Amino acid sequence: DAGVIQSPRHEVTEMGQEVTLRCKPISGHDYLFWYRQTMMRGLELLIYFNNNVPIDDSGMPEDRFSAKMPNASFSTLKIQPSEPRDSAVYFCASSLTRGSTGELFFGEGSRLTVL
Amino acid sequence: AQSVTQPDIHITVSEGASLELRCNYSYGATPYLFWYVQSPGQGLQLLLKYFSGDTLVQGIKGFEAEFKRSQSSFNLRKPSVHWSDAAEYFCAVGAQGGSYIPTFGRGTSLIVHP
């Protein structure tokens, strides 16, 4: 089975540009998470969805960040406008609650560099 | 609220030596506990998990961890480290029942010397 698929793997952009990160969760999983990883702050939970509905977005740093999940197989994280401090690795993860013990399956991440 | 502390930011061991990575958690009831490993440039991968039963759990790659309720700890061990074990290790705690969204520790970076 395919794992969690993220794109792009690497993105370099200039300050002020819009950035869209994409995620395809594992088929059948009902939770989807977006994390951000930096050296300074470690792994931060930005937002998570359950059955395509955003449940908790308290980790989203600013209004410049938004996330959507239009269907069970696709989610986006958008940053508009981007700033250099947004440079980080962004991970998407999914999990299955029914019969599960809470294991998260992570994608390989999208490394964002904002110049 | 649940929380996780990994007191060691970096650990350096020689290849072939034993390893113990510390993890302490805070949670009011019986938790789910996890160890994940992150190799350079990769996402996190589950090493092992505890949710009930035997407090000594075996994982992949020869790792094991022991749940000690009295010490609120879930330390990760390996008897003989290989150079390929160099990575970042994350401990996480989740709540049993209801929402189980895990809380991650800051991670411990393992450096292996030849």
mmCIF file of C-alpha atoms in Angstrom:
data_model
loop_
_atom_site.group_PDB
_atom_site.id
_atom_site.type_symbol
_atom_site.label_atom_id
_atom_site.label_comp_id
_atom_site.label_asym_id
_atom_site.label_seq_id
_atom_site.Cartn_x
_atom_site.Cartn_y
_atom_site.Cartn_z
ATOM 1 C CA ASP A 1 0.000 0.000 0.000
ATOM 2 C CA ALA A 2 1.143 3.520 -0.708
ATOM 3 C CA GLY A 3 2.019 5.598 2.308
ATOM 4 C CA VAL A 4 1.260 9.251 2.904
ATOM 5 C CA ILE A 5 2.296 11.210 -0.157
ATOM 6 C CA GLN A 6 3.409 14.806 0.061
ATOM 7 C CA SER A 7 4.337 17.263 -2.646
ATOM 8 C CA PRO A 8 6.472 19.087 -3.391
ATOM 9 C CA ARG A 9 9.422 17.537 -1.532
ATOM 10 C CA HIS A 10 11.341 20.786 -1.803
ATOM 11 C CA GLU A 11 10.120 24.314 -2.410
ATOM 12 C CA VAL A 12 12.203 27.456 -2.641
ATOM 13 C CA THR A 13 10.312 30.691 -2.955
ATOM 14 C CA GLU A 14 10.689 34.385 -2.325
ATOM 15 C CA MET A 15 9.139 36.293 0.503
ATOM 16 C CA GLY A 16 5.599 37.371 -0.271
ATOM 17 C CA GLN A 17 4.833 34.496 -2.607
ATOM 18 C CA GLU A 18 2.030 32.026 -2.052
ATOM 19 C CA VAL A 19 3.016 28.490 -1.143
ATOM 20 C CA THR A 20 0.762 25.451 -1.392
ATOM 21 C CA LEU A 21 1.758 22.115 0.103
ATOM 22 C CA ARG A 22 -0.200 18.997 -0.749
ATOM 23 C CA CYS A 23 -0.930 15.748 0.999
ATOM 24 C CA LYS A 24 -2.589 12.488 0.076
ATOM 25 C CA PRO A 25 -3.301 10.404 3.191
ATOM 26 C CA ILE A 26 -3.424 6.640 3.350
ATOM 27 C CA SER A 27 -6.703 5.371 1.923
ATOM 28 C CA GLY A 28 -9.276 4.719 4.631
ATOM 29 C CA HIS A 29 -7.593 6.812 7.301
ATOM 30 C CA ASP A 30 -9.944 9.248 8.980
ATOM 31 C CA TYR A 31 -7.503 11.587 10.701
ATOM 32 C CA LEU A 32 -5.091 13.908 8.947
ATOM 33 C CA PHE A 33 -2.467 16.047 10.653
ATOM 34 C CA TRP A 34 -0.195 18.850 9.515
ATOM 35 C CA TYR A 35 3.040 19.350 11.470
ATOM 36 C CA ARG A 36 5.872 21.817 11.138
ATOM 37 C CA GLN A 37 9.432 20.939 12.174
ATOM 38 C CA THR A 38 12.178 23.445 12.892
ATOM 39 C CA MET A 39 15.395 23.282 14.868
ATOM 40 C CA MET A 40 14.175 25.941 17.261
ATOM 41 C CA ARG A 41 10.676 24.676 17.998
ATOM 42 C CA GLY A 42 10.849 20.987 17.203
ATOM 43 C CA LEU A 43 7.730 19.244 15.892
ATOM 44 C CA GLU A 44 4.625 21.440 16.126
ATOM 45 C CA LEU A 45 1.083 20.344 15.397
ATOM 46 C CA LEU A 46 -0.514 22.970 13.172
ATOM 47 C CA ILE A 47 -3.965 21.546 12.492
ATOM 48 C CA TYR A 48 -5.773 18.245 12.269
ATOM 49 C CA PHE A 49 -8.860 16.979 10.515
ATOM 50 C CA ASN A 50 -11.269 14.173 11.308
ATOM 51 C CA ASN A 51 -13.390 12.916 8.433
ATOM 52 C CA ASN A 52 -12.353 15.970 6.398
ATOM 53 C CA VAL A 53 -13.529 18.414 9.087
ATOM 54 C CA PRO A 54 -10.970 20.673 10.799
ATOM 55 C CA ILE A 55 -11.047 19.866 14.496
ATOM 56 C CA ASP A 56 -8.287 21.947 16.017
ATOM 57 C CA ASP A 57 -6.362 24.690 14.251
ATOM 58 C CA SER A 58 -4.982 26.315 17.379
ATOM 59 C CA GLY A 59 -1.457 25.506 16.242
ATOM 60 C CA MET A 60 -1.721 27.515 13.043
ATOM 61 C CA PRO A 61 0.705 30.364 13.674
ATOM 62 C CA GLU A 62 -1.055 33.196 11.844
ATOM 63 C CA ASP A 63 -3.858 34.026 9.477
ATOM 64 C CA ARG A 64 -1.335 33.684 6.679
ATOM 65 C CA PHE A 65 -1.676 29.929 7.153
ATOM 66 C CA SER A 66 -4.740 28.032 5.998
ATOM 67 C CA ALA A 67 -5.533 24.359 5.478
ATOM 68 C CA LYS A 68 -8.271 22.557 3.642
ATOM 69 C CA MET A 69 -9.389 19.008 3.161
ATOM 70 C CA PRO A 70 -11.953 18.967 0.335
ATOM 71 C CA ASN A 71 -12.196 15.181 0.343
ATOM 72 C CA ALA A 72 -10.852 12.126 2.134
ATOM 73 C CA SER A 73 -7.901 11.738 -0.195
ATOM 74 C CA PHE A 74 -6.474 15.239 -0.401
ATOM 75 C CA SER A 75 -5.416 18.116 1.821
ATOM 76 C CA THR A 76 -3.559 21.374 1.281
ATOM 77 C CA LEU A 77 -1.645 23.717 3.529
ATOM 78 C CA LYS A 78 -1.336 27.215 2.130
ATOM 79 C CA ILE A 79 0.860 30.076 3.238
ATOM 80 C CA GLN A 80 0.037 33.474 1.796
ATOM 81 C CA PRO A 81 2.111 35.598 1.884
ATOM 82 C CA SER A 82 5.146 33.560 2.840
ATOM 83 C CA GLU A 83 7.916 34.923 5.077
ATOM 84 C CA PRO A 84 11.482 33.728 5.740
ATOM 85 C CA ARG A 85 10.487 32.550 9.223
ATOM 86 C CA ASP A 86 8.115 30.060 7.604
ATOM 87 C CA SER A 87 11.131 28.096 6.388
ATOM 88 C CA ALA A 88 10.753 24.620 7.843
ATOM 89 C CA VAL A 89 9.907 21.042 7.004
ATOM 90 C CA TYR A 90 6.163 20.480 6.867
ATOM 91 C CA PHE A 91 4.864 16.987 7.515
ATOM 92 C CA CYS A 92 1.520 15.473 6.813
ATOM 93 C CA ALA A 93 0.430 12.396 8.756
ATOM 94 C CA SER A 94 -2.677 10.252 8.789
ATOM 95 C CA SER A 95 -4.155 7.685 11.126
ATOM 96 C CA LEU A 96 -7.104 5.383 11.588
ATOM 97 C CA THR A 97 -9.111 5.485 14.786
ATOM 98 C CA ARG A 98 -11.346 2.449 14.461
ATOM 99 C CA GLY A 99 -9.467 -0.516 15.944
ATOM 100 C CA SER A 100 -6.332 1.588 16.193
ATOM 101 C CA THR A 101 -3.965 2.494 18.994
ATOM 102 C CA GLY A 102 -3.207 5.884 17.597
ATOM 103 C CA GLU A 103 -0.195 5.270 15.387
ATOM 104 C CA LEU A 104 0.510 8.097 12.979
ATOM 105 C CA PHE A 105 1.843 7.455 9.495
ATOM 106 C CA PHE A 106 4.013 10.288 8.260
ATOM 107 C CA GLY A 107 4.856 11.473 4.787
ATOM 108 C CA GLU A 108 8.429 12.301 3.865
ATOM 109 C CA GLY A 109 7.836 16.001 4.340
ATOM 110 C CA SER A 110 7.991 19.155 2.259
ATOM 111 C CA ARG A 111 11.076 21.267 2.879
ATOM 112 C CA LEU A 112 10.170 24.928 2.430
ATOM 113 C CA THR A 113 12.769 27.669 2.051
ATOM 114 C CA VAL A 114 11.548 31.241 1.883
ATOM 115 C CA LEU A 115 14.215 33.704 0.744
ATOM 116 C CA ALA B 1 -3.098 17.941 29.467
ATOM 117 C CA GLN B 2 -0.531 15.387 28.463
ATOM 118 C CA SER B 3 3.144 16.232 28.001
ATOM 119 C CA VAL B 4 6.391 14.485 27.161
ATOM 120 C CA THR B 5 9.931 15.269 28.257
ATOM 121 C CA GLN B 6 13.006 13.926 26.544
ATOM 122 C CA PRO B 7 15.776 15.266 28.748
ATOM 123 C CA ASP B 8 18.656 14.505 26.381
ATOM 124 C CA ILE B 9 18.939 16.647 23.265
ATOM 125 C CA HIS B 10 21.948 14.693 21.965
ATOM 126 C CA ILE B 11 23.341 11.278 22.820
ATOM 127 C CA THR B 12 26.648 9.995 21.492
ATOM 128 C CA VAL B 13 27.541 6.309 21.606
ATOM 129 C CA SER B 14 30.114 4.075 20.007
ATOM 130 C CA GLU B 15 29.028 1.453 17.543
ATOM 131 C CA GLY B 16 28.343 -1.778 19.381
ATOM 132 C CA ALA B 17 27.634 -0.068 22.685
ATOM 133 C CA SER B 18 24.288 -0.241 24.433
ATOM 134 C CA LEU B 19 21.802 2.596 24.236
ATOM 135 C CA GLU B 20 19.104 4.026 26.463
ATOM 136 C CA LEU B 21 17.052 7.079 25.499
ATOM 137 C CA ARG B 22 14.949 8.599 28.232
ATOM 138 C CA CYS B 23 11.327 9.642 28.048
ATOM 139 C CA ASN B 24 9.095 10.913 30.825
ATOM 140 C CA TYR B 25 5.444 11.669 30.339
ATOM 141 C CA SER B 26 2.670 13.390 32.183
ATOM 142 C CA TYR B 27 -0.849 12.084 31.855
ATOM 143 C CA GLY B 28 -3.591 11.396 34.371
ATOM 144 C CA ALA B 29 -4.602 7.946 33.198
ATOM 145 C CA THR B 30 -3.088 5.022 31.342
ATOM 146 C CA PRO B 31 -1.501 6.429 28.227
ATOM 147 C CA TYR B 32 -0.651 5.169 24.823
ATOM 148 C CA LEU B 33 3.121 5.525 24.424
ATOM 149 C CA PHE B 34 5.139 5.573 21.244
ATOM 150 C CA TRP B 35 8.686 5.850 20.004
ATOM 151 C CA TYR B 36 9.274 7.142 16.493
ATOM 152 C CA VAL B 37 12.526 7.393 14.556
ATOM 153 C CA GLN B 38 13.367 9.996 11.941
ATOM 154 C CA SER B 39 16.275 9.331 9.614
ATOM 155 C CA PRO B 40 17.816 12.349 7.861
ATOM 156 C CA GLY B 41 15.513 13.708 5.184
ATOM 157 C CA GLN B 42 12.726 11.312 6.067
ATOM 158 C CA GLY B 43 9.433 11.379 7.895
ATOM 159 C CA LEU B 44 8.859 9.781 11.271
ATOM 160 C CA GLN B 45 8.485 6.018 11.446
ATOM 161 C CA LEU B 46 6.992 4.084 14.324
ATOM 162 C CA LEU B 47 9.535 1.974 16.239
ATOM 163 C CA LEU B 48 7.223 0.571 18.884
ATOM 164 C CA LYS B 49 4.170 1.331 20.975
ATOM 165 C CA TYR B 50 2.639 0.462 24.317
ATOM 166 C CA PHE B 51 -1.056 0.487 25.054
ATOM 167 C CA SER B 52 -1.669 -2.339 27.507
ATOM 168 C CA GLY B 53 -0.358 -5.651 28.772
ATOM 169 C CA ASP B 54 3.306 -6.507 29.064
ATOM 170 C CA THR B 55 5.244 -3.415 30.077
ATOM 171 C CA LEU B 56 8.289 -4.450 28.041
ATOM 172 C CA VAL B 57 7.545 -3.969 24.369
ATOM 173 C CA GLN B 58 9.610 -5.041 21.412
ATOM 174 C CA GLY B 59 9.895 -2.981 18.287
ATOM 175 C CA ILE B 60 11.542 -2.975 14.922
ATOM 176 C CA LYS B 61 15.287 -2.806 14.341
ATOM 177 C CA GLY B 62 16.077 -4.531 17.639
ATOM 178 C CA PHE B 63 14.687 -1.770 19.865
ATOM 179 C CA GLU B 64 12.687 -2.288 23.036
ATOM 180 C CA ALA B 65 11.078 -0.004 25.587
ATOM 181 C CA GLU B 66 9.798 -0.462 29.100
ATOM 182 C CA PHE B 67 6.751 1.277 30.540
ATOM 183 C CA LYS B 68 7.234 2.120 34.211
ATOM 184 C CA ARG B 69 4.070 3.617 35.617
ATOM 185 C CA SER B 70 5.636 4.468 38.976
ATOM 186 C CA GLN B 71 8.290 6.562 37.258
ATOM 187 C CA SER B 72 6.084 7.861 34.420
ATOM 188 C CA SER B 73 8.775 6.717 32.051
ATOM 189 C CA PHE B 74 9.024 4.896 28.752
ATOM 190 C CA ASN B 75 12.736 4.566 28.013
ATOM 191 C CA LEU B 76 13.985 3.173 24.729
ATOM 192 C CA ARG B 77 16.827 0.650 24.726
ATOM 193 C CA LYS B 78 18.992 -1.261 22.326
ATOM 194 C CA PRO B 79 21.732 -3.679 23.428
ATOM 195 C CA SER B 80 24.128 -2.988 20.552
ATOM 196 C CA VAL B 81 23.931 0.109 18.392
ATOM 197 C CA HIS B 82 24.702 0.069 14.673
ATOM 198 C CA TRP B 83 25.932 3.058 12.679
ATOM 199 C CA SER B 84 22.634 3.055 10.780
ATOM 200 C CA ASP B 85 20.788 3.823 14.030
ATOM 201 C CA ALA B 86 22.032 7.414 13.902
ATOM 202 C CA ALA B 87 18.815 9.422 13.694
ATOM 203 C CA GLU B 88 16.393 11.572 15.647
ATOM 204 C CA TYR B 89 14.175 9.730 18.131
ATOM 205 C CA PHE B 90 10.834 11.016 19.318
ATOM 206 C CA CYS B 91 8.769 9.832 22.249
ATOM 207 C CA ALA B 92 5.017 10.522 22.133
ATOM 208 C CA VAL B 93 2.082 10.058 24.483
ATOM 209 C CA GLY B 94 -1.568 9.684 23.566
ATOM 210 C CA ALA B 95 -4.728 9.390 25.624
ATOM 211 C CA GLN B 96 -6.581 6.099 25.767
ATOM 212 C CA GLY B 97 -10.229 6.491 24.971
ATOM 213 C CA GLY B 98 -11.762 9.364 23.083
ATOM 214 C CA SER B 99 -9.391 11.699 21.347
ATOM 215 C CA TYR B 100 -5.938 10.191 21.302
ATOM 216 C CA ILE B 101 -4.062 12.945 19.494
ATOM 217 C CA PRO B 102 -0.447 12.287 20.454
ATOM 218 C CA THR B 103 1.872 14.812 22.034
ATOM 219 C CA PHE B 104 5.489 14.578 20.899
ATOM 220 C CA GLY B 105 8.659 15.256 22.835
ATOM 221 C CA ARG B 106 11.386 17.512 21.430
ATOM 222 C CA GLY B 107 13.412 14.568 20.257
ATOM 223 C CA THR B 108 16.842 13.123 21.000
ATOM 224 C CA SER B 109 19.516 13.122 18.340
ATOM 225 C CA LEU B 110 21.586 9.938 18.361
ATOM 226 C CA ILE B 111 25.156 10.157 17.094
ATOM 227 C CA VAL B 112 27.024 6.902 16.547
ATOM 228 C CA HIS B 113 30.818 6.872 16.490
ATOM 229 C CA PRO B 114 32.610 4.091 14.610
#
